[in-house]
PDB file of C-alpha atoms in Angstrom:
ATOM      1  CA  MET Z   1       0.000   0.000   0.000  1.00  0.00           C
ATOM      2  CA  ASP Z   2       1.364   3.420  -0.942  1.00  0.00           C
ATOM      3  CA  GLN Z   3       2.387   5.755   1.840  1.00  0.00           C
ATOM      4  CA  GLN Z   4       1.949   9.560   1.673  1.00  0.00           C
ATOM      5  CA  TYR Z   5       5.064  11.663   2.289  1.00  0.00           C
ATOM      6  CA  GLN Z   6       5.699  15.346   2.685  1.00  0.00           C
ATOM      7  CA  ALA Z   7       9.011  16.643   1.379  1.00  0.00           C
ATOM      8  CA  LEU Z   8      10.456  19.941   2.627  1.00  0.00           C
ATOM      9  CA  VAL Z   9      12.744  21.095  -0.179  1.00  0.00           C
ATOM     10  CA  TYR Z  10      15.300  23.894   0.252  1.00  0.00           C
ATOM     11  CA  VAL Z  11      16.723  25.363  -2.940  1.00  0.00           C
ATOM     12  CA  THR Z  12      19.562  27.862  -2.518  1.00  0.00           C
ATOM     13  CA  LEU Z  13      21.952  29.672  -4.791  1.00  0.00           C
ATOM     14  CA  ARG Z  14      25.456  28.221  -4.914  1.00  0.00           C
ATOM     15  CA  PRO Z  15      27.754  30.257  -2.619  1.00  0.00           C
ATOM     16  CA  SER Z  16      29.751  31.549  -5.616  1.00  0.00           C
ATOM     17  CA  VAL Z  17      26.610  32.957  -7.296  1.00  0.00           C
ATOM     18  CA  LEU Z  18      25.681  36.611  -6.674  1.00  0.00           C
ATOM     19  CA  ASP Z  19      22.288  37.163  -5.003  1.00  0.00           C
ATOM     20  CA  PRO Z  20      20.851  40.543  -6.116  1.00  0.00           C
ATOM     21  CA  ALA Z  21      17.551  39.908  -4.310  1.00  0.00           C
ATOM     22  CA  GLY Z  22      19.388  39.181  -1.088  1.00  0.00           C
ATOM     23  CA  THR Z  23      21.517  42.299  -1.536  1.00  0.00           C
ATOM     24  CA  ALA Z  24      18.401  44.403  -2.087  1.00  0.00           C
ATOM     25  CA  VAL Z  25      16.761  43.017   1.069  1.00  0.00           C
ATOM     26  CA  LYS Z  26      19.939  43.677   3.038  1.00  0.00           C
ATOM     27  CA  SER Z  27      20.052  47.328   1.983  1.00  0.00           C
ATOM     28  CA  GLY Z  28      16.328  47.613   2.712  1.00  0.00           C
ATOM     29  CA  LEU Z  29      16.965  46.333   6.228  1.00  0.00           C
ATOM     30  CA  GLN Z  30      19.817  48.809   6.669  1.00  0.00           C
ATOM     31  CA  HIS Z  31      17.448  51.618   5.629  1.00  0.00           C
ATOM     32  CA  LEU Z  32      15.137  50.407   8.406  1.00  0.00           C
ATOM     33  CA  GLY Z  33      18.036  50.732  10.831  1.00  0.00           C
ATOM     34  CA  TYR Z  34      19.191  47.112  11.041  1.00  0.00           C
ATOM     35  CA  ASP Z  35      22.899  47.827  10.531  1.00  0.00           C
ATOM     36  CA  ASN Z  36      23.874  44.593  12.300  1.00  0.00           C
ATOM     37  CA  VAL Z  37      22.581  42.465   9.414  1.00  0.00           C
ATOM     38  CA  ASN Z  38      25.674  41.276   7.576  1.00  0.00           C
ATOM     39  CA  GLN Z  39      24.278  39.088   4.815  1.00  0.00           C
ATOM     40  CA  VAL Z  40      20.961  37.962   3.328  1.00  0.00           C
ATOM     41  CA  ARG Z  41      20.641  35.022   0.917  1.00  0.00           C
ATOM     42  CA  ILE Z  42      17.247  34.207  -0.555  1.00  0.00           C
ATOM     43  CA  GLY Z  43      16.170  30.764  -1.787  1.00  0.00           C
ATOM     44  CA  LYS Z  44      13.044  28.684  -2.273  1.00  0.00           C
ATOM     45  CA  TYR Z  45      11.241  26.595   0.324  1.00  0.00           C
ATOM     46  CA  ILE Z  46       8.953  24.071  -1.384  1.00  0.00           C
ATOM     47  CA  GLU Z  47       6.568  21.636   0.312  1.00  0.00           C
ATOM     48  CA  VAL Z  48       5.766  18.664  -1.922  1.00  0.00           C
ATOM     49  CA  THR Z  49       3.164  16.070  -0.920  1.00  0.00           C
ATOM     50  CA  LEU Z  50       3.482  12.769  -2.796  1.00  0.00           C
ATOM     51  CA  THR Z  51       2.624   9.110  -2.465  1.00  0.00           C
ATOM     52  CA  ALA Z  52       5.224   6.373  -2.899  1.00  0.00           C
ATOM     53  CA  ALA Z  53       5.663   2.684  -2.116  1.00  0.00           C
ATOM     54  CA  ASP Z  54       8.395   3.402   0.447  1.00  0.00           C
ATOM     55  CA  GLU Z  55      10.827   6.056   1.630  1.00  0.00           C
ATOM     56  CA  ALA Z  56      13.667   5.014  -0.720  1.00  0.00           C
ATOM     57  CA  THR Z  57      11.381   5.316  -3.754  1.00  0.00           C
ATOM     58  CA  ALA Z  58      10.146   8.723  -2.599  1.00  0.00           C
ATOM     59  CA  GLN Z  59      13.753   9.835  -2.049  1.00  0.00           C
ATOM     60  CA  GLN Z  60      14.864   8.788  -5.560  1.00  0.00           C
ATOM     61  CA  GLN Z  61      11.853  10.449  -7.114  1.00  0.00           C
ATOM     62  CA  LEU Z  62      12.461  13.693  -5.240  1.00  0.00           C
ATOM     63  CA  ASP Z  63      16.051  13.774  -6.432  1.00  0.00           C
ATOM     64  CA  ARG Z  64      14.800  13.506 -10.014  1.00  0.00           C
ATOM     65  CA  ILE Z  65      12.062  16.120  -9.410  1.00  0.00           C
ATOM     66  CA  CYS Z  66      14.615  18.558  -7.961  1.00  0.00           C
ATOM     67  CA  ASP Z  67      17.099  17.966 -10.780  1.00  0.00           C
ATOM     68  CA  GLN Z  68      14.438  18.269 -13.500  1.00  0.00           C
ATOM     69  CA  LEU Z  69      12.282  21.124 -12.273  1.00  0.00           C
ATOM     70  CA  LEU Z  70      12.686  22.572  -8.800  1.00  0.00           C
ATOM     71  CA  ALA Z  71      16.380  23.546  -8.923  1.00  0.00           C
ATOM     72  CA  ASN Z  72      18.655  24.843 -11.664  1.00  0.00           C
ATOM     73  CA  PRO Z  73      21.778  22.731 -11.094  1.00  0.00           C
ATOM     74  CA  VAL Z  74      24.018  25.330 -12.784  1.00  0.00           C
ATOM     75  CA  ILE Z  75      23.426  28.011 -10.134  1.00  0.00           C
ATOM     76  CA  GLU Z  76      21.463  26.274  -7.362  1.00  0.00           C
ATOM     77  CA  THR Z  77      21.843  23.414  -4.898  1.00  0.00           C
ATOM     78  CA  TYR Z  78      19.019  21.632  -3.077  1.00  0.00           C
ATOM     79  CA  ARG Z  79      18.438  19.503  -0.017  1.00  0.00           C
ATOM     80  CA  PHE Z  80      15.238  18.022   1.340  1.00  0.00           C
ATOM     81  CA  GLU Z  81      13.711  16.367   4.370  1.00  0.00           C
ATOM     82  CA  LEU Z  82      11.197  13.590   3.886  1.00  0.00           C
ATOM     83  CA  ILE Z  83       8.452  13.237   6.487  1.00  0.00           C
ATOM     84  CA  PRO Z  84       5.644  10.636   6.571  1.00  0.00           C
ATOM     85  CA  ALA Z  85       2.629  12.863   5.882  1.00  0.00           C
ATOM     86  CA  ASP Z  86       0.901  12.328   9.239  1.00  0.00           C
ATOM     87  CA  ALA Z  87       3.924  13.734  11.218  1.00  0.00           C
ATOM     88  CA  PRO Z  88       3.613  17.460  12.248  1.00  0.00           C
ATOM     89  CA  VAL Z  89       5.565  20.108  10.242  1.00  0.00           C
ATOM     90  CA  GLY Z  90       7.088  23.337  11.668  1.00  0.00           C
ATOM     91  CA  CYS Z  91       4.525  26.042  10.590  1.00  0.00           C
TER      92      CYS Z  91
ATOM     93  CA  MET B   1      30.908  41.169  23.008  1.00  0.00           C
ATOM     94  CA  ASP B   2      28.449  40.701  20.104  1.00  0.00           C
ATOM     95  CA  GLN B   3      27.877  37.193  18.831  1.00  0.00           C
ATOM     96  CA  GLN B   4      27.202  36.380  15.154  1.00  0.00           C
ATOM     97  CA  TYR B   5      24.054  34.379  14.399  1.00  0.00           C
ATOM     98  CA  GLN B   6      22.638  32.783  11.288  1.00  0.00           C
ATOM     99  CA  ALA B   7      18.858  32.731  10.987  1.00  0.00           C
ATOM    100  CA  LEU B   8      17.110  30.264   8.682  1.00  0.00           C
ATOM    101  CA  VAL B   9      13.781  31.903   7.883  1.00  0.00           C
ATOM    102  CA  TYR B  10      10.884  30.024   6.262  1.00  0.00           C
ATOM    103  CA  VAL B  11       8.118  32.167   4.798  1.00  0.00           C
ATOM    104  CA  THR B  12       5.042  30.300   3.552  1.00  0.00           C
ATOM    105  CA  LEU B  13       1.625  31.238   2.280  1.00  0.00           C
ATOM    106  CA  ARG B  14      -1.202  30.834   4.796  1.00  0.00           C
ATOM    107  CA  PRO B  15      -3.024  27.530   4.148  1.00  0.00           C
ATOM    108  CA  SER B  16      -6.180  29.389   3.078  1.00  0.00           C
ATOM    109  CA  VAL B  17      -4.304  31.368   0.395  1.00  0.00           C
ATOM    110  CA  LEU B  18      -4.207  30.001  -3.169  1.00  0.00           C
ATOM    111  CA  ASP B  19      -0.739  29.188  -4.525  1.00  0.00           C
ATOM    112  CA  PRO B  20      -0.716  29.646  -8.337  1.00  0.00           C
ATOM    113  CA  ALA B  21       3.040  29.022  -8.548  1.00  0.00           C
ATOM    114  CA  GLY B  22       2.673  25.782  -6.652  1.00  0.00           C
ATOM    115  CA  THR B  23      -0.221  24.748  -8.862  1.00  0.00           C
ATOM    116  CA  ALA B  24       1.845  25.469 -11.966  1.00  0.00           C
ATOM    117  CA  VAL B  25       4.767  23.392 -10.675  1.00  0.00           C
ATOM    118  CA  LYS B  26       2.398  20.549  -9.807  1.00  0.00           C
ATOM    119  CA  SER B  27       0.965  20.462 -13.332  1.00  0.00           C
ATOM    120  CA  GLY B  28       4.499  20.687 -14.739  1.00  0.00           C
ATOM    121  CA  LEU B  29       5.462  17.647 -12.681  1.00  0.00           C
ATOM    122  CA  GLN B  30       2.393  15.793 -13.902  1.00  0.00           C
ATOM    123  CA  HIS B  31       3.423  16.562 -17.507  1.00  0.00           C
ATOM    124  CA  LEU B  32       6.767  14.971 -16.659  1.00  0.00           C
ATOM    125  CA  GLY B  33       4.914  11.867 -15.520  1.00  0.00           C
ATOM    126  CA  TYR B  34       4.888  12.396 -11.755  1.00  0.00           C
ATOM    127  CA  ASP B  35       1.193  11.674 -11.205  1.00  0.00           C
ATOM    128  CA  ASN B  36       1.779  10.720  -7.571  1.00  0.00           C
ATOM    129  CA  VAL B  37       2.530  14.335  -6.598  1.00  0.00           C
ATOM    130  CA  ASN B  38      -0.583  15.533  -4.785  1.00  0.00           C
ATOM    131  CA  GLN B  39       0.316  19.077  -3.773  1.00  0.00           C
ATOM    132  CA  VAL B  40       3.104  21.651  -4.157  1.00  0.00           C
ATOM    133  CA  ARG B  41       3.339  24.793  -2.001  1.00  0.00           C
ATOM    134  CA  ILE B  42       6.121  27.284  -2.701  1.00  0.00           C
ATOM    135  CA  GLY B  43       7.578  29.685  -0.152  1.00  0.00           C
ATOM    136  CA  LYS B  44      10.785  31.573   0.600  1.00  0.00           C
ATOM    137  CA  TYR B  45      13.859  30.258   2.390  1.00  0.00           C
ATOM    138  CA  ILE B  46      15.997  33.160   3.611  1.00  0.00           C
ATOM    139  CA  GLU B  47      19.372  32.939   5.354  1.00  0.00           C
ATOM    140  CA  VAL B  48      20.115  36.059   7.400  1.00  0.00           C
ATOM    141  CA  THR B  49      23.489  36.582   9.078  1.00  0.00           C
ATOM    142  CA  LEU B  50      23.447  39.152  11.885  1.00  0.00           C
ATOM    143  CA  THR B  51      25.292  40.132  15.030  1.00  0.00           C
ATOM    144  CA  ALA B  52      23.534  40.615  18.356  1.00  0.00           C
ATOM    145  CA  ALA B  53      24.383  40.850  22.054  1.00  0.00           C
ATOM    146  CA  ASP B  54      22.606  37.548  22.807  1.00  0.00           C
ATOM    147  CA  GLU B  55      20.102  35.059  21.413  1.00  0.00           C
ATOM    148  CA  ALA B  56      17.034  36.763  22.907  1.00  0.00           C
ATOM    149  CA  THR B  57      17.972  40.060  21.279  1.00  0.00           C
ATOM    150  CA  ALA B  58      18.574  38.366  17.942  1.00  0.00           C
ATOM    151  CA  GLN B  59      15.210  36.596  18.253  1.00  0.00           C
ATOM    152  CA  GLN B  60      13.285  39.822  18.928  1.00  0.00           C
ATOM    153  CA  GLN B  61      15.025  41.592  16.092  1.00  0.00           C
ATOM    154  CA  LEU B  62      14.250  38.764  13.653  1.00  0.00           C
ATOM    155  CA  ASP B  63      10.593  38.887  14.588  1.00  0.00           C
ATOM    156  CA  ARG B  64      10.561  42.583  13.719  1.00  0.00           C
ATOM    157  CA  ILE B  65      12.546  42.008  10.501  1.00  0.00           C
ATOM    158  CA  CYS B  66      10.098  39.294   9.398  1.00  0.00           C
ATOM    159  CA  ASP B  67       7.050  41.409  10.266  1.00  0.00           C
ATOM    160  CA  GLN B  68       8.429  44.528   8.566  1.00  0.00           C
ATOM    161  CA  LEU B  69      10.055  43.160   5.437  1.00  0.00           C
ATOM    162  CA  LEU B  70      10.481  39.428   4.880  1.00  0.00           C
ATOM    163  CA  ALA B  71       6.862  38.284   5.227  1.00  0.00           C
ATOM    164  CA  ASN B  72       3.522  39.832   4.313  1.00  0.00           C
ATOM    165  CA  PRO B  73       1.458  39.079   7.441  1.00  0.00           C
ATOM    166  CA  VAL B  74      -1.817  39.285   5.505  1.00  0.00           C
ATOM    167  CA  ILE B  75      -1.076  36.235   3.325  1.00  0.00           C
ATOM    168  CA  GLU B  76       2.086  34.711   4.768  1.00  0.00           C
ATOM    169  CA  THR B  77       3.363  33.163   7.981  1.00  0.00           C
ATOM    170  CA  TYR B  78       6.991  32.742   8.996  1.00  0.00           C
ATOM    171  CA  ARG B  79       9.134  30.703  11.323  1.00  0.00           C
ATOM    172  CA  PHE B  80      12.855  30.720  11.848  1.00  0.00           C
ATOM    173  CA  GLU B  81      15.716  28.813  13.409  1.00  0.00           C
ATOM    174  CA  LEU B  82      18.551  30.723  15.037  1.00  0.00           C
ATOM    175  CA  ILE B  83      22.009  29.161  14.905  1.00  0.00           C
ATOM    176  CA  PRO B  84      25.244  30.568  16.350  1.00  0.00           C
ATOM    177  CA  ALA B  85      27.162  31.360  13.144  1.00  0.00           C
ATOM    178  CA  ASP B  86      30.005  28.881  13.668  1.00  0.00           C
ATOM    179  CA  ALA B  87      27.617  25.850  13.804  1.00  0.00           C
ATOM    180  CA  PRO B  88      27.211  23.901  10.468  1.00  0.00           C
ATOM    181  CA  VAL B  89      24.061  24.476   8.325  1.00  0.00           C
ATOM    182  CA  GLY B  90      22.306  21.832   6.144  1.00  0.00           C
ATOM    183  CA  CYS B  91      23.501  22.719   2.590  1.00  0.00           C
TER     184      CYS B  91
END
């Protein structure tokens, strides 16, 4: 019987890649008086709900999904956490 | 002496808010043959590096930063993890 999983996927720019959005947010924060903010890097947080036979299958499929669509491997890296769907998630 | 912290901020749409980007990614995945993907919700993952006197101060400041700039409280919620900057992060 298939099990439902929730994947929490984090896609971030590679460290060597410039982050203009992050730079803009940082200067916005400094305008608001937050001079102690040193760096801001912005990425994507994606929650994917899927069904799979078991955790290994879900893991393999998520790797393919991230490589094919969710992350651009040239400038981004990804990592994910896989949670059986009935377990509570942070927010 | 000020301590440096890294905050991992997760900004997500409120559950009641429609997510057209997530819907588009879901249908893209189904075109690629991933029919077992039931839902996709897309949010922001923001890494903020800042200095503060102590963790409580950093925490309060992050709440203000999220309320003022990183999240739109009408349609989004946020949560964050605060890590002393020398501890390792996931990716």
